[in-house]
Short mmCIF file of C-alpha atoms in Angstrom, two decimals:
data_model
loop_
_atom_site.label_atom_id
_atom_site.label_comp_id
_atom_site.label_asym_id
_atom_site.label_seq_id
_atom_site.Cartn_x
_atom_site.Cartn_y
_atom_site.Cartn_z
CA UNK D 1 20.02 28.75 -1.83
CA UNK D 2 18.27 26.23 0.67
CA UNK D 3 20.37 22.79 0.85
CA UNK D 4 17.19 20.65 0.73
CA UNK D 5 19.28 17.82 2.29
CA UNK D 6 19.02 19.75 5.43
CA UNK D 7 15.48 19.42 4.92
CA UNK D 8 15.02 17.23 8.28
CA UNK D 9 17.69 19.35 10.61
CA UNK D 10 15.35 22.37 9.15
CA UNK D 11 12.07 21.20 10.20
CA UNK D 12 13.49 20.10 13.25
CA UNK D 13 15.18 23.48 13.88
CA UNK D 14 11.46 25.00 13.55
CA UNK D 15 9.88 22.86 15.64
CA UNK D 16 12.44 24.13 18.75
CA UNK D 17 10.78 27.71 17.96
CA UNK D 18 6.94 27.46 18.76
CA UNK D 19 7.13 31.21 18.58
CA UNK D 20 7.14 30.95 14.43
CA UNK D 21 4.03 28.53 14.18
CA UNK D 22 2.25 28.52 17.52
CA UNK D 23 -0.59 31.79 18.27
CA UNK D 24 0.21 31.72 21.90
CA UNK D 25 3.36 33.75 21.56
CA UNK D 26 2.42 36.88 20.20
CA UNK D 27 5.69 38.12 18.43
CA UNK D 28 5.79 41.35 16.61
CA UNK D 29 6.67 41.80 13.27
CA UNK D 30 10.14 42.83 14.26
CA UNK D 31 10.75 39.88 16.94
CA UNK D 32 9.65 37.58 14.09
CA UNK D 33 11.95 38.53 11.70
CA UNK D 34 14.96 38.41 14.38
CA UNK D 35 14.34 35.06 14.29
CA UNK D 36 14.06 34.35 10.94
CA UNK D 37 17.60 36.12 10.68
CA UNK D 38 18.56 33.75 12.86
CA UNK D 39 17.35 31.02 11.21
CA UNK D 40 18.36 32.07 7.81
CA UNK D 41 21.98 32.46 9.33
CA UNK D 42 21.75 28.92 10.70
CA UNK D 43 21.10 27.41 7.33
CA UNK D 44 23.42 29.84 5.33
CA UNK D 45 20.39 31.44 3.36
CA UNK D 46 18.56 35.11 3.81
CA UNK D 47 15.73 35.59 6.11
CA UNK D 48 13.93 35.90 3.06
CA UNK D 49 15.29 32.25 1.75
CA UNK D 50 14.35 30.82 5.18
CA UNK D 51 10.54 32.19 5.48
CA UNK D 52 10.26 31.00 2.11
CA UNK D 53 10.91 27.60 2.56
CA UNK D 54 8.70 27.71 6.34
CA UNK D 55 6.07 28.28 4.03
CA UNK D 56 6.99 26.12 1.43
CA UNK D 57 6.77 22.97 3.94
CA UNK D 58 3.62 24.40 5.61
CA UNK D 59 1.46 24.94 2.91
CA UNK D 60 2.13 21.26 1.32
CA UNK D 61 1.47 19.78 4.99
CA UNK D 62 -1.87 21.57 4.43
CA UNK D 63 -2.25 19.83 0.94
CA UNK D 64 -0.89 16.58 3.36
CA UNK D 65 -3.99 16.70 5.41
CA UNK D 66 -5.90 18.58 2.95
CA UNK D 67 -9.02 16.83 4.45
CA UNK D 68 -8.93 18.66 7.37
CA UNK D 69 -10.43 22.29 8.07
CA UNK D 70 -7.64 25.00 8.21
CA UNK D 71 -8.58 25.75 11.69
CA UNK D 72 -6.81 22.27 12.43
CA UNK D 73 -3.88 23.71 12.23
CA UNK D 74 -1.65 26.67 14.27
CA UNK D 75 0.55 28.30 11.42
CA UNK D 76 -1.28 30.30 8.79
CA UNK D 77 -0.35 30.19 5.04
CA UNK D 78 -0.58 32.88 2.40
CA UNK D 79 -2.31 30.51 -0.15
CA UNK D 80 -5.40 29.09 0.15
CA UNK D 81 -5.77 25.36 -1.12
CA UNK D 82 -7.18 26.80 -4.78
CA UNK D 83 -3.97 28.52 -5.16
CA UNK D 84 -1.94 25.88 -4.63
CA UNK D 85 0.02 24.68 -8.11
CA UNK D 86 0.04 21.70 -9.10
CA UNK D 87 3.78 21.46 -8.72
CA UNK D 88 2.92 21.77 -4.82
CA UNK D 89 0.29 19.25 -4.89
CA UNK D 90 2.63 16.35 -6.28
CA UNK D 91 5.51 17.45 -4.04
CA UNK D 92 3.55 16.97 -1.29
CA UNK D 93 2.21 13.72 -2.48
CA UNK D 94 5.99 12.94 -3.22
CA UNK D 95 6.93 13.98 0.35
CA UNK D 96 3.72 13.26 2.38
CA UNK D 97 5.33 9.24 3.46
CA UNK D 98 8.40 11.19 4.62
CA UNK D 99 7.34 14.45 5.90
CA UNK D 100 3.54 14.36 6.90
CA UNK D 101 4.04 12.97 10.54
CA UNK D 102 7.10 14.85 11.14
CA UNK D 103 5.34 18.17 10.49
CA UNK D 104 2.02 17.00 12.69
CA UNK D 105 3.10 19.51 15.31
CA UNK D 106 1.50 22.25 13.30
CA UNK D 107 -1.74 20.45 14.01
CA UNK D 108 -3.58 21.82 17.02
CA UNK D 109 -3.29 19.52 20.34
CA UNK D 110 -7.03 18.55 19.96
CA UNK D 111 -6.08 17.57 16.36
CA UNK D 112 -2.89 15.75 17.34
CA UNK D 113 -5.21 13.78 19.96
CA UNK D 114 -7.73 13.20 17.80
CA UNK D 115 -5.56 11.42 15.27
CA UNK D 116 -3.41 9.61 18.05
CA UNK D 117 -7.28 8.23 18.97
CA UNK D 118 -7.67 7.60 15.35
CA UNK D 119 -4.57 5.52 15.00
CA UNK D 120 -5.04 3.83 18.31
CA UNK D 121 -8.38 2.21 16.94
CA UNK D 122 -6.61 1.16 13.61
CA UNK D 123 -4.20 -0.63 15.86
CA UNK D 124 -6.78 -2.10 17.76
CA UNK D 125 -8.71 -2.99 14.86
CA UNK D 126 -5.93 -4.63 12.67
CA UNK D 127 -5.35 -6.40 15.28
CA UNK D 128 -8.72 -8.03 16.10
CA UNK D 129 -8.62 -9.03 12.31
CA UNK D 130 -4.89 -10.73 12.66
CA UNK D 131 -6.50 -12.99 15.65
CA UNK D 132 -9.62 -13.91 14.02
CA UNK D 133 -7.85 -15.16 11.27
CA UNK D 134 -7.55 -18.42 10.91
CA UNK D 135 -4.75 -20.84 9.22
CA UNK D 136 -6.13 -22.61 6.69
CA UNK D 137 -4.91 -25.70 4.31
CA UNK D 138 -5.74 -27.66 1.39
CA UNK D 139 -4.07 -30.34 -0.48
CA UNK D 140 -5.13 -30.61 -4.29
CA UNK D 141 -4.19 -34.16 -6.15
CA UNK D 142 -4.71 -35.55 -10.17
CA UNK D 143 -3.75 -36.53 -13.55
CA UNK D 144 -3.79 -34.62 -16.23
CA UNK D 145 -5.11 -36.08 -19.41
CA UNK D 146 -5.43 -34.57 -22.98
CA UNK D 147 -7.52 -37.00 -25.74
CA UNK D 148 -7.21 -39.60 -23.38
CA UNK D 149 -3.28 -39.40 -22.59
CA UNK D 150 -1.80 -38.73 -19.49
CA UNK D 151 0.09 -34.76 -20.29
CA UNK D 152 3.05 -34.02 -18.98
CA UNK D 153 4.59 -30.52 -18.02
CA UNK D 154 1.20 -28.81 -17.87
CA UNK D 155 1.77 -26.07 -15.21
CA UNK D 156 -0.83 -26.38 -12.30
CA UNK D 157 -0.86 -23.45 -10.03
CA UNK D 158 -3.02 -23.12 -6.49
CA UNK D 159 -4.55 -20.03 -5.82
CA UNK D 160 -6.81 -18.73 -3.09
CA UNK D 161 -9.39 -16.34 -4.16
CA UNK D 162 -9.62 -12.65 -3.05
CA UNK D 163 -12.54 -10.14 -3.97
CA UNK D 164 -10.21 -7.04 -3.40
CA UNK D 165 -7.17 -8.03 -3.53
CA UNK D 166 -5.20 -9.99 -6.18
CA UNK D 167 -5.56 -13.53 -5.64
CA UNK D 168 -2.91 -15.60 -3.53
CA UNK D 169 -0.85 -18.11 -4.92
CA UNK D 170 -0.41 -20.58 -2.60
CA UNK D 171 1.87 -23.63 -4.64
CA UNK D 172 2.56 -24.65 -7.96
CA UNK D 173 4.11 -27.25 -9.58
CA UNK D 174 4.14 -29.18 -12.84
CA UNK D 175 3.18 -32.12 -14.23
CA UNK D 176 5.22 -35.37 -14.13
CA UNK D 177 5.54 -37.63 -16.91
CA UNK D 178 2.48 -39.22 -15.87
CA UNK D 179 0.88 -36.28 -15.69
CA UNK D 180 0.14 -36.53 -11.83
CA UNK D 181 0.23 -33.42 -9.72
CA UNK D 182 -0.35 -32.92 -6.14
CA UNK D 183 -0.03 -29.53 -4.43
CA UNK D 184 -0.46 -28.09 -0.69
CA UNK D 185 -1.38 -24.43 0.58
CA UNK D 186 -2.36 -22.97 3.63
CA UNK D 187 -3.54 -19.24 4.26
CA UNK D 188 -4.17 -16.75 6.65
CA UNK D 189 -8.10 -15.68 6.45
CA UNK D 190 -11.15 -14.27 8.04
CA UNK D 191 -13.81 -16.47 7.38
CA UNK D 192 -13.15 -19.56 4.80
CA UNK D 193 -10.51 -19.60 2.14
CA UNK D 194 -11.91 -20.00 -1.65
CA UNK D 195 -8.93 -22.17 -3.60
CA UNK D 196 -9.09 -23.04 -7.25
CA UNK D 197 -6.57 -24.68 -9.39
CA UNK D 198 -5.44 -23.00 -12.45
CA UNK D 199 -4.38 -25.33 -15.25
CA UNK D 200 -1.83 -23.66 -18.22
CA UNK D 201 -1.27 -26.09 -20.72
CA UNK D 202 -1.27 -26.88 -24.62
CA UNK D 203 -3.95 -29.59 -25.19
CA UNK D 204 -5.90 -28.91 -28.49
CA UNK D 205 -4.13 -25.31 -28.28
CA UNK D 206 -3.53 -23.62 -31.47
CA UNK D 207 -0.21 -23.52 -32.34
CA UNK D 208 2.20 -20.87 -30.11
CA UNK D 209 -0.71 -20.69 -27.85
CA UNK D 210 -1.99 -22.19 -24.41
CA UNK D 211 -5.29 -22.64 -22.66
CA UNK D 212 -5.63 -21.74 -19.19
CA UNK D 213 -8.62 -23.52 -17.24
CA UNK D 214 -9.98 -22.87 -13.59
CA UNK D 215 -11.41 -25.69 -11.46
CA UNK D 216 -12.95 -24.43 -8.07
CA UNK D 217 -12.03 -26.91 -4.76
CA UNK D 218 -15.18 -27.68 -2.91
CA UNK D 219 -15.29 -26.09 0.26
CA UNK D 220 -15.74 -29.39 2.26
CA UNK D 221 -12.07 -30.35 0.81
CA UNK D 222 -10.86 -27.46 3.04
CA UNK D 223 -8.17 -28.93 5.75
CA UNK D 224 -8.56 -32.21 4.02
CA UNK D 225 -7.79 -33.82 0.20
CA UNK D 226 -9.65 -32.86 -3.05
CA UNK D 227 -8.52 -35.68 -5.28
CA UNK D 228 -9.26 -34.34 -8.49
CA UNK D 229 -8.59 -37.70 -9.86
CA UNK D 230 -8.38 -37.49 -14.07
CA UNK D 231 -8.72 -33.70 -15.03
CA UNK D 232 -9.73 -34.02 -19.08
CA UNK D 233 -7.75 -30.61 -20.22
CA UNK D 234 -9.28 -31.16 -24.30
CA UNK D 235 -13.14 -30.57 -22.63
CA UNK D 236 -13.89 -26.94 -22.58
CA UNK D 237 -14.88 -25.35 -19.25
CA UNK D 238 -16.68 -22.30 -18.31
CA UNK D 239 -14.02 -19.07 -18.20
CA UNK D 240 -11.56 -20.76 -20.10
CA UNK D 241 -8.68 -18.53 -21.60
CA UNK D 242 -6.35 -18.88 -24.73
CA UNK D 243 -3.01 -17.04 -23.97
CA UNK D 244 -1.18 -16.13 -27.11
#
């Protein structure tokens, strides 16, 4: 049986014979399976065992690059991509962040180029977005008040807003006794930053619960102060959320 820790010194192995993958060398059924003896006898499984697992490996670097046409490749499978199983599919999803570049010489040369071209313009385009972002800072500042009394321990939390991704928190602190906060965050962006303040706190809450409020900083307050001065947490603003 294969020793699928041996899985790297395998494909590796392979790789060294271009006659098992590559059309140029036009072995014979006979010459072909001299070498898989000879591979099977390397790895301590039958030629059988051996071929077996060659095709194993290049049928789920097809399902690896399954968006590309199957003359993209030089080895030949005996399944077609509707006969793979499902077992195949999520090994190859399981092994495709370990596996998929190693076995990229079974891609044609024009292929290979074509996705070192590929990955060159990612490069160059990731990092044209890393230099035209900018830093970017805010400072946030006020007193928390419920029914007219400064609140204390109320968590205040600054976040920068992202469509896609999740938004960033970028500080958070907590109330004093006075109820006075004052945070500072800074970002990385492409075009402006969008930071709101998120307020979690118990004013007028029903009991066991909190009430979780969003205020929006104006963008003019970017690189400078937004003095939020007193923040009334019992008046109920737009979006608010009850956490229970």
């Amino acid at each position: 049986m294969f020793d699928h820790t041996r899985t790297d010194e395998f494909i590796d192995f392979i790789a060294g014979i271009p006659a098992i993958f590559h059309p140029k060398y036009a072995v014979d059924d006979e010459q072909l399976g001299e070498i898989w003896r000879h591979v099977g006898h390397s790895f301590n499984i039958s030629e059988k065992e051996a071929n077996a697992q060659w095709e194993l490996l290049s049928r789920i670097h097809r399902i690896m690059n399954d968006d590309l046409p199957p003359q993209a490749f030089y080895s030949t499978t005996t399944s077609t991509g509707s006969e793979w199983l499902e077992a195949e599919q999520a090994l190859a999803a399981a092994l495709s962040p370990f596996y998929r570049l190693r076995l990229d010489f079974l891609l044609t040369d024009n292929q290979q180029k074509m996705k070192a071209v590929i990955g060159l313009v990612a490069i160059v385009a990731l990092c044209v977005l890393e230099t035209s972002a900018t830093l970017q800072n805010v400072t946030v500042r006020g007193i928390a008040v419920c029914n007219k009394r400064r609140l204390a321990n109320a968590q205040v939390q600054l976040y920068d807003r992202d469509t896609l991704d999740p938004n960033d928190l970028l500080a958070e602190v907590h109330t004093n006794r006075e109820g006075e906060f004052e945070l500072f965050g800074s970002e990385d962006e492409i075009g402006s930053i969008e930071p709101f303040i998120r307020i979690t706190h118990n004013c007028n809450a029903k009991p066991g619960c909190s009430r979780r409020d969003d205020y929006d900083v104006p963008k003019e307050k970017i690189g400078d102060v937004y003095d939020m001065t007193y923040v009334t947490l019992d008046i109920i603003v737009h979006g608010e959320k009850e956490i229970c």
